[in-house]
mmCIF file of C-alpha atoms in Angstrom:
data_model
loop_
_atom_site.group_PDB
_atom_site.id
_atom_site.type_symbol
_atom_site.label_atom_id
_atom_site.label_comp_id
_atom_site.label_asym_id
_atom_site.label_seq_id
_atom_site.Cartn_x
_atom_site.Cartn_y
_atom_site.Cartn_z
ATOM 1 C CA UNK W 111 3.082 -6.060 -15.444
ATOM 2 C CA UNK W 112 2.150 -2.830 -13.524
ATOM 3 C CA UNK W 113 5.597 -1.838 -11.597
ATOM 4 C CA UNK W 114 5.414 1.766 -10.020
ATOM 5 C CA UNK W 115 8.081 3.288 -7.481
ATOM 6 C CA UNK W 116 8.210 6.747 -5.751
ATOM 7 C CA UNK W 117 9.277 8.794 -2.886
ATOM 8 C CA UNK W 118 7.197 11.154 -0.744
ATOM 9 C CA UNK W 119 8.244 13.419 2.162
ATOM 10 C CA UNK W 120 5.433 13.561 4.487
ATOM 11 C CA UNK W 121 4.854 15.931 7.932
ATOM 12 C CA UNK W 122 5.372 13.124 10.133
ATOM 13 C CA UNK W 123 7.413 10.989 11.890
ATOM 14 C CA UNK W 124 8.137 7.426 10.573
ATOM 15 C CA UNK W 125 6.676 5.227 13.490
ATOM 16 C CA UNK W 126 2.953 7.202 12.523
ATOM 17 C CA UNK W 127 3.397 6.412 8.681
ATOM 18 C CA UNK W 128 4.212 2.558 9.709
ATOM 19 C CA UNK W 129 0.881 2.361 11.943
ATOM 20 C CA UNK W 130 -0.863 3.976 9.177
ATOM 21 C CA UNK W 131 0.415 1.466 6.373
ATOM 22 C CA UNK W 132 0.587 -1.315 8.666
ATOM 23 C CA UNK W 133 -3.094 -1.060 10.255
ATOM 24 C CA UNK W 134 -4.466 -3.104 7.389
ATOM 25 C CA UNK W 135 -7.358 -4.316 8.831
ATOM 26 C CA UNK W 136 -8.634 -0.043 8.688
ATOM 27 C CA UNK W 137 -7.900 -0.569 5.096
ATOM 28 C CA UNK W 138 -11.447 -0.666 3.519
ATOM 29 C CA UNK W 139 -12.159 2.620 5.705
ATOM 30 C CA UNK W 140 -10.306 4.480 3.311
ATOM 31 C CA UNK W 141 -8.589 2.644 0.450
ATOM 32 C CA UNK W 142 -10.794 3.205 -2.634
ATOM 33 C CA UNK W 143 -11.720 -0.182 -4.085
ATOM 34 C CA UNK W 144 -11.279 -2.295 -0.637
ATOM 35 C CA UNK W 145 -14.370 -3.725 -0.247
ATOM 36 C CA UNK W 146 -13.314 -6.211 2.774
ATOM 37 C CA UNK W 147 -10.377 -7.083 4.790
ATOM 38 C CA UNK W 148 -10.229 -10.179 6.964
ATOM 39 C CA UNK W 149 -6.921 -10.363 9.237
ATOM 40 C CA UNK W 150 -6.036 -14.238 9.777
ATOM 41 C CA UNK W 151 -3.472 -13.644 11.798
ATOM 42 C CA UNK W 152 -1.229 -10.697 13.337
ATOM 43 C CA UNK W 153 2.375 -10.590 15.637
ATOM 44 C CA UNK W 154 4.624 -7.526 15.920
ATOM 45 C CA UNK W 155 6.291 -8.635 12.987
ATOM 46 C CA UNK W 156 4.304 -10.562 10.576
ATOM 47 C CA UNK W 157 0.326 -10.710 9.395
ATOM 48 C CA UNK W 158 -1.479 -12.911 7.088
ATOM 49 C CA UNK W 159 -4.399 -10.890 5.795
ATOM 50 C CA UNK W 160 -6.979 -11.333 2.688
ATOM 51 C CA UNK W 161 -8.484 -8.201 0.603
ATOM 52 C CA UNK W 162 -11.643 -8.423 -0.704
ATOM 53 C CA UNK W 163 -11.228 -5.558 -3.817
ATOM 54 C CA UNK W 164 -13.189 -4.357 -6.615
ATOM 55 C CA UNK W 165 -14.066 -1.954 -9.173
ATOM 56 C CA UNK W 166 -17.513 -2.162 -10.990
ATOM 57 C CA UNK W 167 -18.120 -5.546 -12.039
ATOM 58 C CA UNK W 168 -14.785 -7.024 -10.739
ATOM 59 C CA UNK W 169 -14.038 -8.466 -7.755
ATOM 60 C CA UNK W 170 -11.594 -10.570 -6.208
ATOM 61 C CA UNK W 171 -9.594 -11.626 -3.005
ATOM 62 C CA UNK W 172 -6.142 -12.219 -2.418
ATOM 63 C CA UNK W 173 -4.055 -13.235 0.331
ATOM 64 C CA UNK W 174 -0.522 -11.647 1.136
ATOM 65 C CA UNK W 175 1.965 -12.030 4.191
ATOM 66 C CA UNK W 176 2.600 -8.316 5.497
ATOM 67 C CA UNK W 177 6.144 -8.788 6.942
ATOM 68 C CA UNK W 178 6.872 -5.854 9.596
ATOM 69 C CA UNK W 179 10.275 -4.119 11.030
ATOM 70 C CA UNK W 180 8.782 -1.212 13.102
ATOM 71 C CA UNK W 181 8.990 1.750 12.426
ATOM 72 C CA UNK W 182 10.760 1.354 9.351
ATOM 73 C CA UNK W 183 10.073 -1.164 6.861
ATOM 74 C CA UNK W 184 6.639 -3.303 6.006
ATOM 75 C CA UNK W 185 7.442 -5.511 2.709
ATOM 76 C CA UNK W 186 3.903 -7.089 1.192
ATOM 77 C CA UNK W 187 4.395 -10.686 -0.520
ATOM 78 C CA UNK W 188 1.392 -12.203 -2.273
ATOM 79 C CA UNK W 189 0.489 -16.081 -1.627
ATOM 80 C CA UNK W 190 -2.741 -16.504 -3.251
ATOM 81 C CA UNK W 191 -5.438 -15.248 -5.347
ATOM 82 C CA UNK W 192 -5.778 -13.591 -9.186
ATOM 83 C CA UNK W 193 -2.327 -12.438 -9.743
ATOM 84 C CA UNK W 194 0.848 -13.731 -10.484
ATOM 85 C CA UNK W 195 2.285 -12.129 -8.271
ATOM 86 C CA UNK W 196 2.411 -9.165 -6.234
ATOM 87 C CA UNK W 197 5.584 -7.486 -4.199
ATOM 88 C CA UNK W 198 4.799 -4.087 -2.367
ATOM 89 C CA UNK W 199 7.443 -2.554 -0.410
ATOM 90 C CA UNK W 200 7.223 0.484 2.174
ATOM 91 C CA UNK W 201 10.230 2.174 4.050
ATOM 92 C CA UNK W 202 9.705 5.214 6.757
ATOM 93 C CA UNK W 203 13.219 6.935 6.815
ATOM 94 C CA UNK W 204 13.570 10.816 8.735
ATOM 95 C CA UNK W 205 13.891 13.966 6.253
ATOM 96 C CA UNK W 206 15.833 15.264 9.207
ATOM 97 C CA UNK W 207 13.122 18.264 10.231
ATOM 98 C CA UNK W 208 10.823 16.276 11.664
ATOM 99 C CA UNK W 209 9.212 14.502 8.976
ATOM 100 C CA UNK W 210 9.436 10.787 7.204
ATOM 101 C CA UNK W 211 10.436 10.336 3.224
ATOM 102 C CA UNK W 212 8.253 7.270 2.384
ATOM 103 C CA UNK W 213 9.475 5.093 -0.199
ATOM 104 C CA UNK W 214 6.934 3.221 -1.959
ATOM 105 C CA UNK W 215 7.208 0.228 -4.675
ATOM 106 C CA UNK W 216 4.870 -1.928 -5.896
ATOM 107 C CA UNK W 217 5.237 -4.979 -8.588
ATOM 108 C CA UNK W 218 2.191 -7.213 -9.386
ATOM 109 C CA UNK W 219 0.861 -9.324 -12.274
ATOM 110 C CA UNK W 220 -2.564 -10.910 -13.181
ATOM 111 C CA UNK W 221 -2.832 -13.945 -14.185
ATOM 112 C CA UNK W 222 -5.969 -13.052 -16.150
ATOM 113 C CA UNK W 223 -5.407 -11.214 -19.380
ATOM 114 C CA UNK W 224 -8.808 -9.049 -18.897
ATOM 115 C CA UNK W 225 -7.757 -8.435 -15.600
ATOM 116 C CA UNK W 226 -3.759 -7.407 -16.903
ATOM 117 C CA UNK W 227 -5.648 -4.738 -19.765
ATOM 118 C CA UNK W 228 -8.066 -3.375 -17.548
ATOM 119 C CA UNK W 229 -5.256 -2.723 -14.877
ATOM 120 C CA UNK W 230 -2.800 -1.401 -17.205
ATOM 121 C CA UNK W 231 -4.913 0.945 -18.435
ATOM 122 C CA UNK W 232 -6.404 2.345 -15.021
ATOM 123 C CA UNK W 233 -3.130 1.766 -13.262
ATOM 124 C CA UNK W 234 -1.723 5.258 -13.065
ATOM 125 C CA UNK W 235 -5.281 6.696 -12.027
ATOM 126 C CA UNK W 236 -5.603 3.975 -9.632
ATOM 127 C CA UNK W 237 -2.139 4.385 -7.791
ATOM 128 C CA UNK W 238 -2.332 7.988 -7.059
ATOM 129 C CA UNK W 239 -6.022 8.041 -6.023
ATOM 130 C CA UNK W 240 -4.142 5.038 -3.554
ATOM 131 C CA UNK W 241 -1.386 7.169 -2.390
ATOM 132 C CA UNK W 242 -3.821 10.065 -2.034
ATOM 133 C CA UNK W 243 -5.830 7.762 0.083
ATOM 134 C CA UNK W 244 -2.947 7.140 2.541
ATOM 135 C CA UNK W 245 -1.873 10.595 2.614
ATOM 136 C CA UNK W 246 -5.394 11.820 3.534
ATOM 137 C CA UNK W 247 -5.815 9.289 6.217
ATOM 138 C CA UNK W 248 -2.740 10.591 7.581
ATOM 139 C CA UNK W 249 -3.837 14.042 7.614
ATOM 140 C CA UNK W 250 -6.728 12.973 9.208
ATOM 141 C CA UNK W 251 -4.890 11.013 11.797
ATOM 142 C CA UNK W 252 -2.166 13.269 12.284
ATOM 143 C CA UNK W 253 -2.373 16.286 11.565
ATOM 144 C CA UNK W 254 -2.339 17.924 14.904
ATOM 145 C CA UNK W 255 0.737 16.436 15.368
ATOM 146 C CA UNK W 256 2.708 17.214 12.069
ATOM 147 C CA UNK W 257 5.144 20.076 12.261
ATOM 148 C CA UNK W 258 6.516 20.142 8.497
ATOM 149 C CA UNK W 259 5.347 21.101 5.027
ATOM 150 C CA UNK W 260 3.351 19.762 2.218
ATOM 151 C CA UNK W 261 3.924 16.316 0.439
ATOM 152 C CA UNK W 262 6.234 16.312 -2.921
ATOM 153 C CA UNK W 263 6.914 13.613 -5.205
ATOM 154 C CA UNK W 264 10.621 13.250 -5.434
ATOM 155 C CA UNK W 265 11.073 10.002 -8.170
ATOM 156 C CA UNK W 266 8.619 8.222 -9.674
ATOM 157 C CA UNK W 267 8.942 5.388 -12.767
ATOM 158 C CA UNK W 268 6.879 3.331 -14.230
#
């Protein structure tokens, strides 16, 4: 069962790193491996969305219920699709100059064991060319507006 967690301080202010994470139907304009993402339904403080992702002959969709607190919490819960289960949690909290720390977790588990090998072994890869992907978008979103440094990686475990 892939499990990652991590913190990143980021050059901008918590309410732009929610709309980032939280515009998930912009996902497959810059999430590597998001081939598709249909929105069935959206409030200020819940969605119900399905992914359409792949990566080379694999593909699959799965549903999850993207449960909102703006600006400073969006917790992911899986309800249907390959996996087990999946559990992906965001929080936006001020570093106090300007910027957000973004906590990140994620917990999932295929229910197929060629799915569980090939993701184990590409997980690592996968999860940083993911958070690179959301750090880029926000530099391209953003980045006139940010006002602090570079991003760091303060904890991260496996």
């Amino acid at each position: 069962m892939p499990r990652h967690s991590e913190t990143r301080a980021l050059p901008y202010t918590p309410a732009q790193m929610f709309d980032l994470v939280a515009d998930v139907a912009r996902y497959g304009e810059f999430l590597p491996w998001v081939s598709g993402v249909r929105v069935r339904s959206n409030s200020e403080t819940e969605m119900v969305a399905d992914l359409a992702v792949g990566f080379k002959a694999l593909r699959e969709t799965f549903t999850s219920r993207v449960r909102k607190r703006r600006p400073h919490e969006i917790h992911v819960d899986y309800l249907e699709g390959p996996l087990k289960h999946l559990r992906n949690d965001w929080t936006f909290r001020p570093d106090g100059q300007g910027g957000t720390l973004v906590d990140f977790s994620v917990d999932f588990a295929f229910r197929s064991r060629l799915f569980e090998a090939v993701a184990g072994q590409m997980f690592d890869r996968a999860l940083r060319k993911m958070i690179g992907a959301f750090e880029e978008r926000a530099a391209v979103l953003y980045a006139s507006d940010a006002s602090g440094s570079s991003s760091s990686s303060a904890h991260s475990a496996a």
